PDB file of C-alpha atoms in Angstrom:
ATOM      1  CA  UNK C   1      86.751 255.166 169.138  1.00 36.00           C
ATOM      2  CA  UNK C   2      89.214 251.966 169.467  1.00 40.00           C
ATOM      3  CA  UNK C   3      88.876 251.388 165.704  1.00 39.00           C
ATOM      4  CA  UNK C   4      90.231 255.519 165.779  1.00 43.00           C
ATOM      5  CA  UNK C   5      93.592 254.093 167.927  1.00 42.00           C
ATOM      6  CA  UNK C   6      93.935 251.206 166.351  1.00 46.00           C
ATOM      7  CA  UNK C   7      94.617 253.081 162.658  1.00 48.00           C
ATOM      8  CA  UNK C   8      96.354 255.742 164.468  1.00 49.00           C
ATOM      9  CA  UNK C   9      99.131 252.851 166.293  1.00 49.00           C
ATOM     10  CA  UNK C  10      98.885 251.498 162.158  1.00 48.00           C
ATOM     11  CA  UNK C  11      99.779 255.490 160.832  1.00 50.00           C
ATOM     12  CA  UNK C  12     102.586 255.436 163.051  1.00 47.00           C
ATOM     13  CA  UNK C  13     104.233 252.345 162.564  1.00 50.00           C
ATOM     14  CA  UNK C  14     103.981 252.659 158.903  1.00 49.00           C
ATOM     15  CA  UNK C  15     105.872 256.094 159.587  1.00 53.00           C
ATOM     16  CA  UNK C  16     108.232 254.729 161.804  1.00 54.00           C
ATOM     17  CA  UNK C  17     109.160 252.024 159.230  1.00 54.00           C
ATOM     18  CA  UNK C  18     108.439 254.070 155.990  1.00 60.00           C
ATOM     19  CA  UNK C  19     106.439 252.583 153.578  1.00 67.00           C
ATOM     20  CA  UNK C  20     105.676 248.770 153.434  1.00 69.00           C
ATOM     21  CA  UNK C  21     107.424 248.711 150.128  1.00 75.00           C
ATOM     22  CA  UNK C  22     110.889 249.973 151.391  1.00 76.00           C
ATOM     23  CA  UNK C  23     110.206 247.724 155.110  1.00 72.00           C
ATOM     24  CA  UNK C  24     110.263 244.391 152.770  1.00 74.00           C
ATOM     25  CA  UNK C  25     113.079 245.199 150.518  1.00 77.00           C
ATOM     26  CA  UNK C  26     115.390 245.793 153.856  1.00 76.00           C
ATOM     27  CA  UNK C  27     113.962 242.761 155.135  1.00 75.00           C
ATOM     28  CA  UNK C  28     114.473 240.677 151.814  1.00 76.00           C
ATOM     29  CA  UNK C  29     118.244 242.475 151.149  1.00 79.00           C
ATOM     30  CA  UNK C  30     119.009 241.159 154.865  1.00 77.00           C
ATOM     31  CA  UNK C  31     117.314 237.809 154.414  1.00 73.00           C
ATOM     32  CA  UNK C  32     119.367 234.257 155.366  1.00 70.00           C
ATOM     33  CA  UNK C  33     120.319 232.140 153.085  1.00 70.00           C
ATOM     34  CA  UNK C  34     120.441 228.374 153.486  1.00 63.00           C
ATOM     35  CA  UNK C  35     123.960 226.681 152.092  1.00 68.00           C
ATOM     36  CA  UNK C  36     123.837 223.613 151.330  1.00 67.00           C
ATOM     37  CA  UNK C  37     126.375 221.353 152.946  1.00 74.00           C
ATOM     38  CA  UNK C  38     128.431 218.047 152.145  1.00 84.00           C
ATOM     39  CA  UNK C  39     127.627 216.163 155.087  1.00 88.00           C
ATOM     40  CA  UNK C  40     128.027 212.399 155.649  1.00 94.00           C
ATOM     41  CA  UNK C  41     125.333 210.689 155.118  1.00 95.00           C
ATOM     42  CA  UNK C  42     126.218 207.135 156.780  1.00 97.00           C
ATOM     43  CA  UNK C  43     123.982 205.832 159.341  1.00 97.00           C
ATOM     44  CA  UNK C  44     126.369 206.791 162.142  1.00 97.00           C
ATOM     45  CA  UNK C  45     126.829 209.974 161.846  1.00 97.00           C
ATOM     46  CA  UNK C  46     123.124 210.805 161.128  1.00 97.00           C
ATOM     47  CA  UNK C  47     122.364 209.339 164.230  1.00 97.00           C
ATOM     48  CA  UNK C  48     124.996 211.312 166.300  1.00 96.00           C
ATOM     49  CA  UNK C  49     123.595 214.551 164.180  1.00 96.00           C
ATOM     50  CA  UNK C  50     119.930 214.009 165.457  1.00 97.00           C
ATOM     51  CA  UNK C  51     119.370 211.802 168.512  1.00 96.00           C
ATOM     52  CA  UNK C  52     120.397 213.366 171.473  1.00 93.00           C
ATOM     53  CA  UNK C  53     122.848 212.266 173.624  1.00 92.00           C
ATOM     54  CA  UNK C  54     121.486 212.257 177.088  1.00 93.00           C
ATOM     55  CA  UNK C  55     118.797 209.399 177.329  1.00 93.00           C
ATOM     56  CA  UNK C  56     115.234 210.776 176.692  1.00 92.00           C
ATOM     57  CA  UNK C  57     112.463 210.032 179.063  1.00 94.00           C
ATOM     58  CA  UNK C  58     109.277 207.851 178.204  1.00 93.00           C
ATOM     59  CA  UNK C  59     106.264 209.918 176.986  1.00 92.00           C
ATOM     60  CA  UNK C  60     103.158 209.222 177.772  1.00 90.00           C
ATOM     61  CA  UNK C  61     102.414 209.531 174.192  1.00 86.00           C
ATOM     62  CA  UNK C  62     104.176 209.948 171.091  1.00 87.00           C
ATOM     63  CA  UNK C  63     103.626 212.669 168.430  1.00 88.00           C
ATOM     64  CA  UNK C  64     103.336 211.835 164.409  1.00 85.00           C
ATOM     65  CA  UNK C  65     104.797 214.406 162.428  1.00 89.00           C
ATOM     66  CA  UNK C  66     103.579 214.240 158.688  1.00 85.00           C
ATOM     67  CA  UNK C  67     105.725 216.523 156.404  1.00 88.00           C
ATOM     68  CA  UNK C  68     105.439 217.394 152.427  1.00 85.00           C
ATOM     69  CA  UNK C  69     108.973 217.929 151.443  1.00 91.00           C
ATOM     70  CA  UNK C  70     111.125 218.771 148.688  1.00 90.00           C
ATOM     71  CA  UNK C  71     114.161 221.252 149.306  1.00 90.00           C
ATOM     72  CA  UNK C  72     115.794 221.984 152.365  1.00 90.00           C
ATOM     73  CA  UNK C  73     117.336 218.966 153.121  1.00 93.00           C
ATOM     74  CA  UNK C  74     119.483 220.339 155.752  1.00 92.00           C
ATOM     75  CA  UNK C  75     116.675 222.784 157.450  1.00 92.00           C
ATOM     76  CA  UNK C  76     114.042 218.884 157.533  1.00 95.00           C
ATOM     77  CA  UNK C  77     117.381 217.260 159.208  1.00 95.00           C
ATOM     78  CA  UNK C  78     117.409 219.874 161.884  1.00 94.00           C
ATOM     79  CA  UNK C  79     113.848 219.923 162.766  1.00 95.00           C
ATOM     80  CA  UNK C  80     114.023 216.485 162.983  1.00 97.00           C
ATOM     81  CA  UNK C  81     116.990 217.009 165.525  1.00 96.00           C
ATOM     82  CA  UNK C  82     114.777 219.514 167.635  1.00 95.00           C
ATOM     83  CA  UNK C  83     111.554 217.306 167.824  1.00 95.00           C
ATOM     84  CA  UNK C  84     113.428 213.857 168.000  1.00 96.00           C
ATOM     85  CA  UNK C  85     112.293 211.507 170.316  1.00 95.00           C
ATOM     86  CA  UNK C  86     112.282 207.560 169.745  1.00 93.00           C
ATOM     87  CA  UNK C  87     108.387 207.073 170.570  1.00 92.00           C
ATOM     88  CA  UNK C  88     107.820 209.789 167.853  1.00 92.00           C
ATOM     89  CA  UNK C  89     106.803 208.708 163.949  1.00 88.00           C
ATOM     90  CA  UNK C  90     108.125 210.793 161.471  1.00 91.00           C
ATOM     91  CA  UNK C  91     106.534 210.864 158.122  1.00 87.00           C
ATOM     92  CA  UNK C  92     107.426 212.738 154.788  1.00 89.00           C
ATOM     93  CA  UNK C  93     105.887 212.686 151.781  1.00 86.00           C
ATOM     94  CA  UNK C  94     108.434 213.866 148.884  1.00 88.00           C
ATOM     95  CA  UNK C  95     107.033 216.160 146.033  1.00 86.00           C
ATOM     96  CA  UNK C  96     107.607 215.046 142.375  1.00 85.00           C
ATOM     97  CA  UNK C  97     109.701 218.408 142.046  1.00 87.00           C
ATOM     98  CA  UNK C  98     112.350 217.360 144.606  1.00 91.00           C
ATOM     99  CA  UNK C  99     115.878 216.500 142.927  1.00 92.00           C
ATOM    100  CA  UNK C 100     116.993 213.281 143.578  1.00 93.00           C
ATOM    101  CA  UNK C 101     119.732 214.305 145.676  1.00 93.00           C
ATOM    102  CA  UNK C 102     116.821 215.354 147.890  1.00 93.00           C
ATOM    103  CA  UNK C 103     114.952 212.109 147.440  1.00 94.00           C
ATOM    104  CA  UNK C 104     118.388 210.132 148.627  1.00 95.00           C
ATOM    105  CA  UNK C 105     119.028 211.919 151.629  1.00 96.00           C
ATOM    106  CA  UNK C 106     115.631 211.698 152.795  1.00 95.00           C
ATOM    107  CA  UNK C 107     115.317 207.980 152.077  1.00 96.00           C
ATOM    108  CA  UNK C 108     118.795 207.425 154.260  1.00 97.00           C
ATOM    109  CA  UNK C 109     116.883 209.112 156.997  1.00 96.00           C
ATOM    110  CA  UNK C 110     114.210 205.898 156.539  1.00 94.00           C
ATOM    111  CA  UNK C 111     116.628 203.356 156.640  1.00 96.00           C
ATOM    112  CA  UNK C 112     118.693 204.599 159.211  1.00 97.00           C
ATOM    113  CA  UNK C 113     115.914 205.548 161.519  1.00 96.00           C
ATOM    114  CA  UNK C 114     113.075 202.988 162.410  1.00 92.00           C
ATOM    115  CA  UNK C 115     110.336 206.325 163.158  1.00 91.00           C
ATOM    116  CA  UNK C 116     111.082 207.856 160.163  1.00 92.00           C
ATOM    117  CA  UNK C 117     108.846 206.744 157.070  1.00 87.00           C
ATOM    118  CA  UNK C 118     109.115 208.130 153.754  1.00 88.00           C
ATOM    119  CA  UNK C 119     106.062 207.314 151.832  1.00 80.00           C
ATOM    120  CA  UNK C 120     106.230 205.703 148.407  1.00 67.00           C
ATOM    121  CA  UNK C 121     104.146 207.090 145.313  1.00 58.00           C
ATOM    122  CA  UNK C 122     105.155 210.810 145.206  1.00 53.00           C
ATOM    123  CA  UNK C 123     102.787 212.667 144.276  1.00 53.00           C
ATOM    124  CA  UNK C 124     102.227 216.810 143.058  1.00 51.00           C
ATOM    125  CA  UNK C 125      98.770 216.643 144.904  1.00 51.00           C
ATOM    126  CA  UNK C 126      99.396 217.899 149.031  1.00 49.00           C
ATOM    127  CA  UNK C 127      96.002 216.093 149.484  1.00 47.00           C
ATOM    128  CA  UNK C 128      97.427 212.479 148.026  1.00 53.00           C
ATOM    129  CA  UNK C 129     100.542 213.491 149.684  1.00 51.00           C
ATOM    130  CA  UNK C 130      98.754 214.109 153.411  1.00 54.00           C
ATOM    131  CA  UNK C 131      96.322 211.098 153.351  1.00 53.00           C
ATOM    132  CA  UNK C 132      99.400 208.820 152.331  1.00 55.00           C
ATOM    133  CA  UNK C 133     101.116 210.092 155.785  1.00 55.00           C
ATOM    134  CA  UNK C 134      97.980 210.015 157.411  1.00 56.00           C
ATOM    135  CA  UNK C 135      96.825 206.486 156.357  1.00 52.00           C
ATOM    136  CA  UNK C 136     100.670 205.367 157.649  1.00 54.00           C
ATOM    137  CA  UNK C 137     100.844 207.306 161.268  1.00 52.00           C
ATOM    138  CA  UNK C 138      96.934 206.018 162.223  1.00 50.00           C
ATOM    139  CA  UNK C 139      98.511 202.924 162.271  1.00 49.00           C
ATOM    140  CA  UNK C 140     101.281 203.565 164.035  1.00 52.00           C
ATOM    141  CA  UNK C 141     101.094 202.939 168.088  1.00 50.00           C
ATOM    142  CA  UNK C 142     102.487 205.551 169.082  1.00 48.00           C
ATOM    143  CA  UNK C 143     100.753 208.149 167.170  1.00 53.00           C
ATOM    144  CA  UNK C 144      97.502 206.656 167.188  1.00 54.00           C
ATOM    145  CA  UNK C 145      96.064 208.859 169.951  1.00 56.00           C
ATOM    146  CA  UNK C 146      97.067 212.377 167.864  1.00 54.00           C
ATOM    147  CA  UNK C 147      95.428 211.095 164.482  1.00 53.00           C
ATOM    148  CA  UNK C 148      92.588 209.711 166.020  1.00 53.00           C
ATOM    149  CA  UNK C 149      91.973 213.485 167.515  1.00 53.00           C
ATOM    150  CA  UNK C 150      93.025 215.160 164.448  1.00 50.00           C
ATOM    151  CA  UNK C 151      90.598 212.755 162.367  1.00 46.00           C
ATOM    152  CA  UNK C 152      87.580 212.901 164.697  1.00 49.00           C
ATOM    153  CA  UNK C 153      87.626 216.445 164.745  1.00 48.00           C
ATOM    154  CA  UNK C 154      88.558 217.462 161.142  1.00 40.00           C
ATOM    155  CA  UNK C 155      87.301 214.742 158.689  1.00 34.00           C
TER     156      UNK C 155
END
């Protein structure tokens, strides 16, 4: 009888909402929109943008984030901001289809940064695109201990 409940709590949340149909056009008619921004781009302010300014603590271990990117400049800039820390690696991997506005702001994030690595040879394949991060972070220090995980227990 909990399958019974379970498609009655379904029957009445589909009533509640009306149909699915109408629930994602009110959702999609409401959705935010990202604006892009002129922002400066110099070293300097990139680096008062994203590291914070209270001094971070040491972690035990640092984390490699491996990206495939090609819009969103601004939304990758603030996710680096939330998840910066100077023991982590960043790595991004840009799609063939990115504009090369794209491609320059990410590559200022590489040279202004010393964790942040942009890997060469774009590529439309994700798989090309993941095991080029992948073959740069496992040799990174500190995010030897998360690939070395990831690796022993996926591939």
């Amino acid at each position: 009888m909990a399958y019974a409940f379970q498609e009655d709590q379904k029957q009445f949340m589909w009533s509640a909402t009306g149909s699915y149909v109408e629930y994602v056009k009110k959702i999609s008619n409401n959705r935010t929109t990202l604006v892009v921004r002129n922002m400066s781009m110099t070293c300097d302010d990139l680096r008062r943008r994203i590291v914070p300014p209270v001094e971070l603590r040491p972690l035990k271990f640092g984390v490699a984030y491996a990206r495939i990117v090609y819009e969103s400049y601004e939304f990758i800039e603030e996710e680096l901001r939330s998840s910066y820390h100077a023991q982590n690696v960043f790595c991004y991997s840009v799609d063939k289809k990115a504009s090369e506005n794209f491609n320059r702001r990410i590559n200022t994030l590489e040279e202004c940064f010393p964790n942040v690595v942009v890997t060469k040879g774009w590529s439309y394949s994700i798989v090309s695109n993941f095991f080029s991060n992948s073959e740069f972070t496992r040799r990174e220090k500190n995010a030897l201990f998360f690939f070395e995980k990831f690796f022993k227990k996926y591939c």
